[in-house]
mmCIF file of C-alpha atoms in Angstrom:
data_model
loop_
_atom_site.group_PDB
_atom_site.id
_atom_site.type_symbol
_atom_site.label_atom_id
_atom_site.label_comp_id
_atom_site.label_asym_id
_atom_site.label_seq_id
_atom_site.Cartn_x
_atom_site.Cartn_y
_atom_site.Cartn_z
ATOM 1 C CA LEU A 1 123.194 103.383 99.646
ATOM 2 C CA LEU A 2 120.272 104.166 101.944
ATOM 3 C CA SER A 3 121.921 107.052 103.781
ATOM 4 C CA CYS A 4 122.967 108.780 100.559
ATOM 5 C CA ARG A 5 119.478 108.597 99.061
ATOM 6 C CA LEU A 6 117.665 109.537 102.253
ATOM 7 C CA TYR A 7 119.871 112.380 103.407
ATOM 8 C CA CYS A 8 121.400 113.789 100.222
ATOM 9 C CA GLU A 9 118.606 113.749 97.665
ATOM 10 C CA GLU A 10 115.801 116.305 97.494
ATOM 11 C CA ALA A 11 112.788 115.414 99.674
ATOM 12 C CA LYS A 12 110.521 114.571 96.716
ATOM 13 C CA ASP A 13 113.191 113.073 94.469
ATOM 14 C CA PRO A 14 112.078 109.709 92.999
ATOM 15 C CA LYS A 15 115.281 108.054 94.232
ATOM 16 C CA ARG A 16 114.552 109.111 97.819
ATOM 17 C CA ARG A 17 110.871 108.238 97.608
ATOM 18 C CA SER A 18 111.620 104.830 96.087
ATOM 19 C CA CYS A 19 114.025 104.125 98.953
ATOM 20 C CA GLN A 20 111.317 105.029 101.476
ATOM 21 C CA THR A 21 108.867 102.754 99.647
ATOM 22 C CA VAL A 22 111.248 99.802 99.846
ATOM 23 C CA LEU A 23 111.883 100.389 103.562
ATOM 24 C CA ALA A 24 108.145 100.623 104.216
ATOM 25 C CA GLU A 25 107.462 97.400 102.308
ATOM 26 C CA ALA A 26 110.283 95.592 104.114
ATOM 27 C CA LEU A 27 109.028 96.756 107.519
ATOM 28 C CA ASP A 28 105.477 95.622 106.728
ATOM 29 C CA ILE A 29 106.681 92.143 105.697
ATOM 30 C CA VAL A 30 108.939 91.778 108.766
ATOM 31 C CA ILE A 31 106.130 92.784 111.147
ATOM 32 C CA ARG A 32 103.669 90.325 109.618
ATOM 33 C CA SER A 33 106.310 87.574 109.598
ATOM 34 C CA PHE A 34 106.972 87.640 113.327
ATOM 35 C CA ALA A 35 103.411 88.560 114.394
ATOM 36 C CA PRO A 36 102.347 84.910 115.044
ATOM 37 C CA ILE A 37 105.212 84.355 117.525
ATOM 38 C CA LEU A 38 105.603 87.906 118.934
ATOM 39 C CA PRO A 39 102.049 89.254 118.720
ATOM 40 C CA HIS A 40 102.341 92.062 121.251
ATOM 41 C CA LEU A 41 105.583 93.406 119.791
ATOM 42 C CA ALA A 42 104.217 93.174 116.246
ATOM 43 C CA GLU A 43 101.035 95.033 117.203
ATOM 44 C CA GLU A 44 102.956 97.765 119.018
ATOM 45 C CA VAL A 45 105.289 98.351 116.072
ATOM 46 C CA PHE A 46 102.347 98.313 113.658
ATOM 47 C CA GLN A 47 100.453 100.932 115.635
ATOM 48 C CA TYR A 48 103.476 103.255 115.585
ATOM 49 C CA ILE A 49 103.868 103.199 111.800
ATOM 50 C CA PRO A 50 103.148 106.836 110.914
ATOM 51 C CA TYR A 51 101.901 106.269 107.364
ATOM 52 C CA LYS A 52 99.323 103.583 108.192
ATOM 53 C CA LYS A 53 95.811 105.010 107.811
ATOM 54 C CA ASP A 54 93.918 102.098 109.363
ATOM 55 C CA SER A 55 93.842 101.243 113.062
ATOM 56 C CA GLU A 56 92.470 97.710 112.848
ATOM 57 C CA GLY A 57 95.770 96.169 113.845
ATOM 58 C CA VAL A 58 98.230 93.827 112.217
ATOM 59 C CA PHE A 59 96.043 90.733 112.755
ATOM 60 C CA ARG A 60 92.984 92.221 111.060
ATOM 61 C CA THR A 61 94.705 93.492 107.935
ATOM 62 C CA GLY A 62 95.737 90.186 106.416
ATOM 63 C CA TRP A 63 98.893 88.163 105.875
ATOM 64 C CA ILE A 64 101.914 89.132 103.775
ATOM 65 C CA ASN A 65 100.781 90.339 100.364
ATOM 66 C CA ALA A 66 103.828 91.482 98.423
ATOM 67 C CA SER A 67 103.071 92.970 95.029
ATOM 68 C CA SER A 68 104.199 91.072 91.934
ATOM 69 C CA ALA A 69 105.676 94.372 90.733
ATOM 70 C CA TRP A 70 108.626 93.749 93.043
ATOM 71 C CA LYS A 71 109.652 90.690 91.040
ATOM 72 C CA LYS A 72 111.298 92.070 87.923
ATOM 73 C CA PRO A 73 113.256 89.662 85.690
ATOM 74 C CA GLY A 74 116.984 90.303 85.851
ATOM 75 C CA ILE A 75 116.978 92.714 88.805
ATOM 76 C CA GLU A 76 118.144 90.133 91.350
ATOM 77 C CA GLU A 77 120.922 88.967 89.030
ATOM 78 C CA ALA A 78 121.952 92.567 88.290
ATOM 79 C CA ILE A 79 122.261 93.384 91.992
ATOM 80 C CA GLU A 80 124.118 90.153 92.765
ATOM 81 C CA GLY A 81 126.509 90.779 89.859
ATOM 82 C CA ALA A 82 127.155 94.350 91.008
ATOM 83 C CA CYS A 83 127.768 93.132 94.562
ATOM 84 C CA ALA A 84 130.310 90.586 93.281
ATOM 85 C CA MET A 85 132.161 93.379 91.490
ATOM 86 C CA ARG A 86 131.956 95.556 94.584
ATOM 87 C CA ASP A 87 133.600 92.785 96.610
ATOM 88 C CA SER A 88 136.409 92.674 94.040
ATOM 89 C CA PHE A 89 136.777 96.450 94.230
ATOM 90 C CA LEU A 90 136.816 96.614 98.034
ATOM 91 C CA GLY A 91 139.265 93.722 98.192
ATOM 92 C CA SER A 92 141.648 95.564 95.872
ATOM 93 C CA ILE A 93 141.909 98.650 98.122
ATOM 94 C CA SER A 94 142.729 96.760 101.314
ATOM 95 C CA GLY A 95 140.235 98.326 103.724
ATOM 96 C CA LYS A 96 140.783 101.907 102.589
ATOM 97 C CA ASN A 97 137.970 104.421 102.222
ATOM 98 C CA ALA A 98 136.089 103.417 99.047
ATOM 99 C CA LEU A 99 134.896 107.003 98.561
ATOM 100 C CA GLU A 100 138.473 108.079 97.880
ATOM 101 C CA TYR A 101 138.458 105.989 94.701
ATOM 102 C CA GLU A 102 136.854 105.827 91.323
ATOM 103 C CA VAL A 103 136.192 102.367 89.947
ATOM 104 C CA ILE A 104 136.307 101.213 86.342
ATOM 105 C CA ILE A 105 134.324 98.096 85.447
ATOM 106 C CA VAL A 106 135.133 96.380 82.176
ATOM 107 C CA ILE A 107 132.715 93.760 80.825
ATOM 108 C CA GLU A 108 132.641 92.323 77.327
ATOM 109 C CA PRO A 109 129.346 92.915 75.471
ATOM 110 C CA GLY A 110 126.777 90.381 76.603
ATOM 111 C CA LEU A 111 124.075 89.724 79.161
ATOM 112 C CA LEU A 112 126.097 90.849 82.193
ATOM 113 C CA PHE A 113 126.963 94.149 80.520
ATOM 114 C CA GLU A 114 123.278 94.698 79.709
ATOM 115 C CA LEU A 115 122.313 94.026 83.317
ATOM 116 C CA MET A 116 124.868 96.570 84.525
ATOM 117 C CA GLU A 117 123.581 99.095 81.995
ATOM 118 C CA ALA A 118 120.195 98.766 83.685
ATOM 119 C CA LEU A 119 121.888 100.094 86.828
ATOM 120 C CA GLN A 120 123.927 102.772 85.041
ATOM 121 C CA ALA A 121 122.867 104.090 81.646
ATOM 122 C CA GLU A 122 125.730 106.592 81.441
ATOM 123 C CA GLU A 123 129.306 105.525 80.823
ATOM 124 C CA THR A 124 130.502 107.405 83.914
ATOM 125 C CA SER A 125 128.375 108.415 86.890
ATOM 126 C CA SER A 126 128.625 109.405 90.538
ATOM 127 C CA VAL A 127 124.870 109.129 91.213
ATOM 128 C CA SER A 128 123.819 105.903 89.452
ATOM 129 C CA GLN A 129 122.481 102.821 91.206
ATOM 130 C CA LEU A 130 125.620 100.957 90.160
ATOM 131 C CA ASN A 131 127.854 103.572 91.762
ATOM 132 C CA GLU A 132 125.786 103.479 94.945
ATOM 133 C CA ILE A 133 126.292 99.722 95.142
ATOM 134 C CA MET A 134 130.018 100.017 94.424
ATOM 135 C CA MET A 135 130.306 102.557 97.300
ATOM 136 C CA ALA A 136 132.838 104.570 95.290
ATOM 137 C CA SER A 137 132.734 108.257 94.403
ATOM 138 C CA GLN A 138 132.518 107.518 90.698
ATOM 139 C CA THR A 139 131.952 104.438 88.526
ATOM 140 C CA THR A 140 132.780 103.970 84.862
ATOM 141 C CA LEU A 141 131.258 101.080 82.892
ATOM 142 C CA LEU A 142 133.150 100.035 79.752
ATOM 143 C CA SER A 143 133.197 97.163 77.283
ATOM 144 C CA GLU A 144 136.996 97.211 76.905
ATOM 145 C CA LEU A 145 140.018 98.399 78.853
ATOM 146 C CA PRO A 146 140.823 102.109 78.429
ATOM 147 C CA LYS A 147 143.806 102.708 76.158
ATOM 148 C CA GLU A 148 145.456 104.869 78.813
ATOM 149 C CA THR A 149 145.431 102.055 81.402
ATOM 150 C CA PRO A 150 148.933 101.896 82.968
ATOM 151 C CA SER A 151 150.815 98.650 82.529
ATOM 152 C CA ASP A 152 151.144 98.334 86.329
ATOM 153 C CA ALA A 153 147.467 98.988 87.034
ATOM 154 C CA ASN A 154 145.914 96.725 89.653
ATOM 155 C CA ILE A 155 143.309 94.873 87.582
ATOM 156 C CA VAL A 156 141.125 92.441 89.501
ATOM 157 C CA LYS A 157 139.501 89.775 87.344
ATOM 158 C CA GLY A 158 136.385 87.820 88.202
ATOM 159 C CA THR A 159 133.494 85.823 86.779
ATOM 160 C CA PHE A 160 129.781 85.818 87.455
ATOM 161 C CA LEU A 161 127.205 83.166 86.546
ATOM 162 C CA ILE A 162 123.889 84.559 85.330
ATOM 163 C CA ASN A 163 120.920 82.246 85.788
ATOM 164 C CA LEU A 164 117.601 83.559 84.487
ATOM 165 C CA GLU A 165 114.126 82.081 84.058
ATOM 166 C CA GLY A 166 114.783 78.975 86.100
ATOM 167 C CA GLY A 167 117.953 78.077 84.253
ATOM 168 C CA ASP A 168 116.625 78.521 80.733
ATOM 169 C CA ILE A 169 119.084 81.411 80.294
ATOM 170 C CA CYS A 170 122.516 80.665 81.717
ATOM 171 C CA GLU A 171 125.680 82.597 80.922
ATOM 172 C CA GLN A 172 129.110 82.742 82.539
ATOM 173 C CA SER A 173 130.548 86.236 82.159
ATOM 174 C CA SER A 174 133.937 87.647 83.060
ATOM 175 C CA TYR A 175 134.705 91.139 84.279
ATOM 176 C CA LYS A 176 137.634 93.333 85.256
ATOM 177 C CA VAL A 177 137.689 95.924 88.035
ATOM 178 C CA ILE A 178 140.208 98.754 88.281
ATOM 179 C CA ALA A 179 140.396 101.061 91.315
ATOM 180 C CA ARG A 180 142.064 104.451 90.959
ATOM 181 C CA PRO A 181 142.439 107.259 93.529
ATOM 182 C CA ILE A 182 139.993 109.970 92.542
ATOM 183 C CA ALA A 183 141.364 113.412 91.761
ATOM 184 C CA LYS A 184 138.397 115.485 92.947
ATOM 185 C CA ALA A 185 137.754 117.089 96.346
ATOM 186 C CA LYS A 186 135.406 115.912 99.083
ATOM 187 C CA CYS A 187 131.952 117.477 98.912
ATOM 188 C CA PRO A 188 131.145 119.092 102.295
ATOM 189 C CA ARG A 189 127.504 117.963 101.989
ATOM 190 C CA CYS A 190 127.401 114.366 100.674
ATOM 191 C CA ARG A 191 131.027 113.538 101.646
ATOM 192 C CA ARG A 192 131.808 112.033 98.265
ATOM 193 C CA TYR A 193 134.878 113.088 96.313
ATOM 194 C CA THR A 194 132.919 114.705 93.504
ATOM 195 C CA ALA A 195 133.474 118.432 94.117
ATOM 196 C CA GLU A 196 135.848 120.828 92.415
ATOM 197 C CA SER A 197 136.753 122.368 95.790
ATOM 198 C CA SER A 198 136.465 121.161 99.389
ATOM 199 C CA SER A 199 134.601 124.368 100.250
ATOM 200 C CA THR A 200 131.979 124.017 97.498
ATOM 201 C CA PRO A 201 129.280 121.308 97.216
ATOM 202 C CA CYS A 202 129.406 118.969 94.247
ATOM 203 C CA PRO A 203 127.156 119.569 91.205
ATOM 204 C CA ARG A 204 124.503 117.098 92.428
ATOM 205 C CA CYS A 205 124.297 118.755 95.863
ATOM 206 C CA LEU A 206 124.238 122.233 94.357
ATOM 207 C CA GLN A 207 121.271 121.194 92.254
ATOM 208 C CA VAL A 208 119.446 119.759 95.294
ATOM 209 C CA LEU A 209 120.122 122.884 97.351
ATOM 210 C CA ALA A 210 118.933 125.132 94.529
ATOM 211 C CA ALA A 211 115.732 123.111 94.181
ATOM 212 C CA GLY A 212 115.155 123.361 97.921
ATOM 213 C CA LYS A 213 115.457 127.145 97.856
ATOM 214 C CA GLY A 214 113.097 127.355 94.902
ATOM 215 C CA SER A 215 110.385 125.419 96.711
ATOM 216 C CA THR A 216 110.407 127.586 99.838
#
């Protein structure tokens, strides 16, 4: 997830910048957490942070002060639900390279489906947050099984308990995960199987490369 956003997206792309913001926030919290017991190490790390504009030191800039903007209702449950489905997907391919597969997630309409839609607005995507979590080359989110699903398809079933607002909203949802070998070629840039030819970058990478040339 991190490597794809940091190394494959355009330098100023919101996805890449948001990833950098999260890493910066996490580093700041970790440094301040261990500062009372490892003061010299914490101070040394703090002084080497390239984007810090003050030089007062970790002990003069206050304790942990995470913004309330990080706590968005439903986000934690959405990520945990996606991770549960990812575990089902990875378990179904027996240690094989997840990028060689496309994954189909089937969830009946309800709260879990809505949470997954927050991670992937499109029906099928190779660049959505949901697909990044699944670690596949492409993810399709559906509310019912595709009609062309083979009778011998390996369908992994699972359930996920959603618990929101301190238990005021509680819903047990079921899901199905289908893994299929993807028919596309490996992109020479991002290494995902999303290209039409192994010698040509995928559409996403072509767009990033074109934007990079235009800004020079």
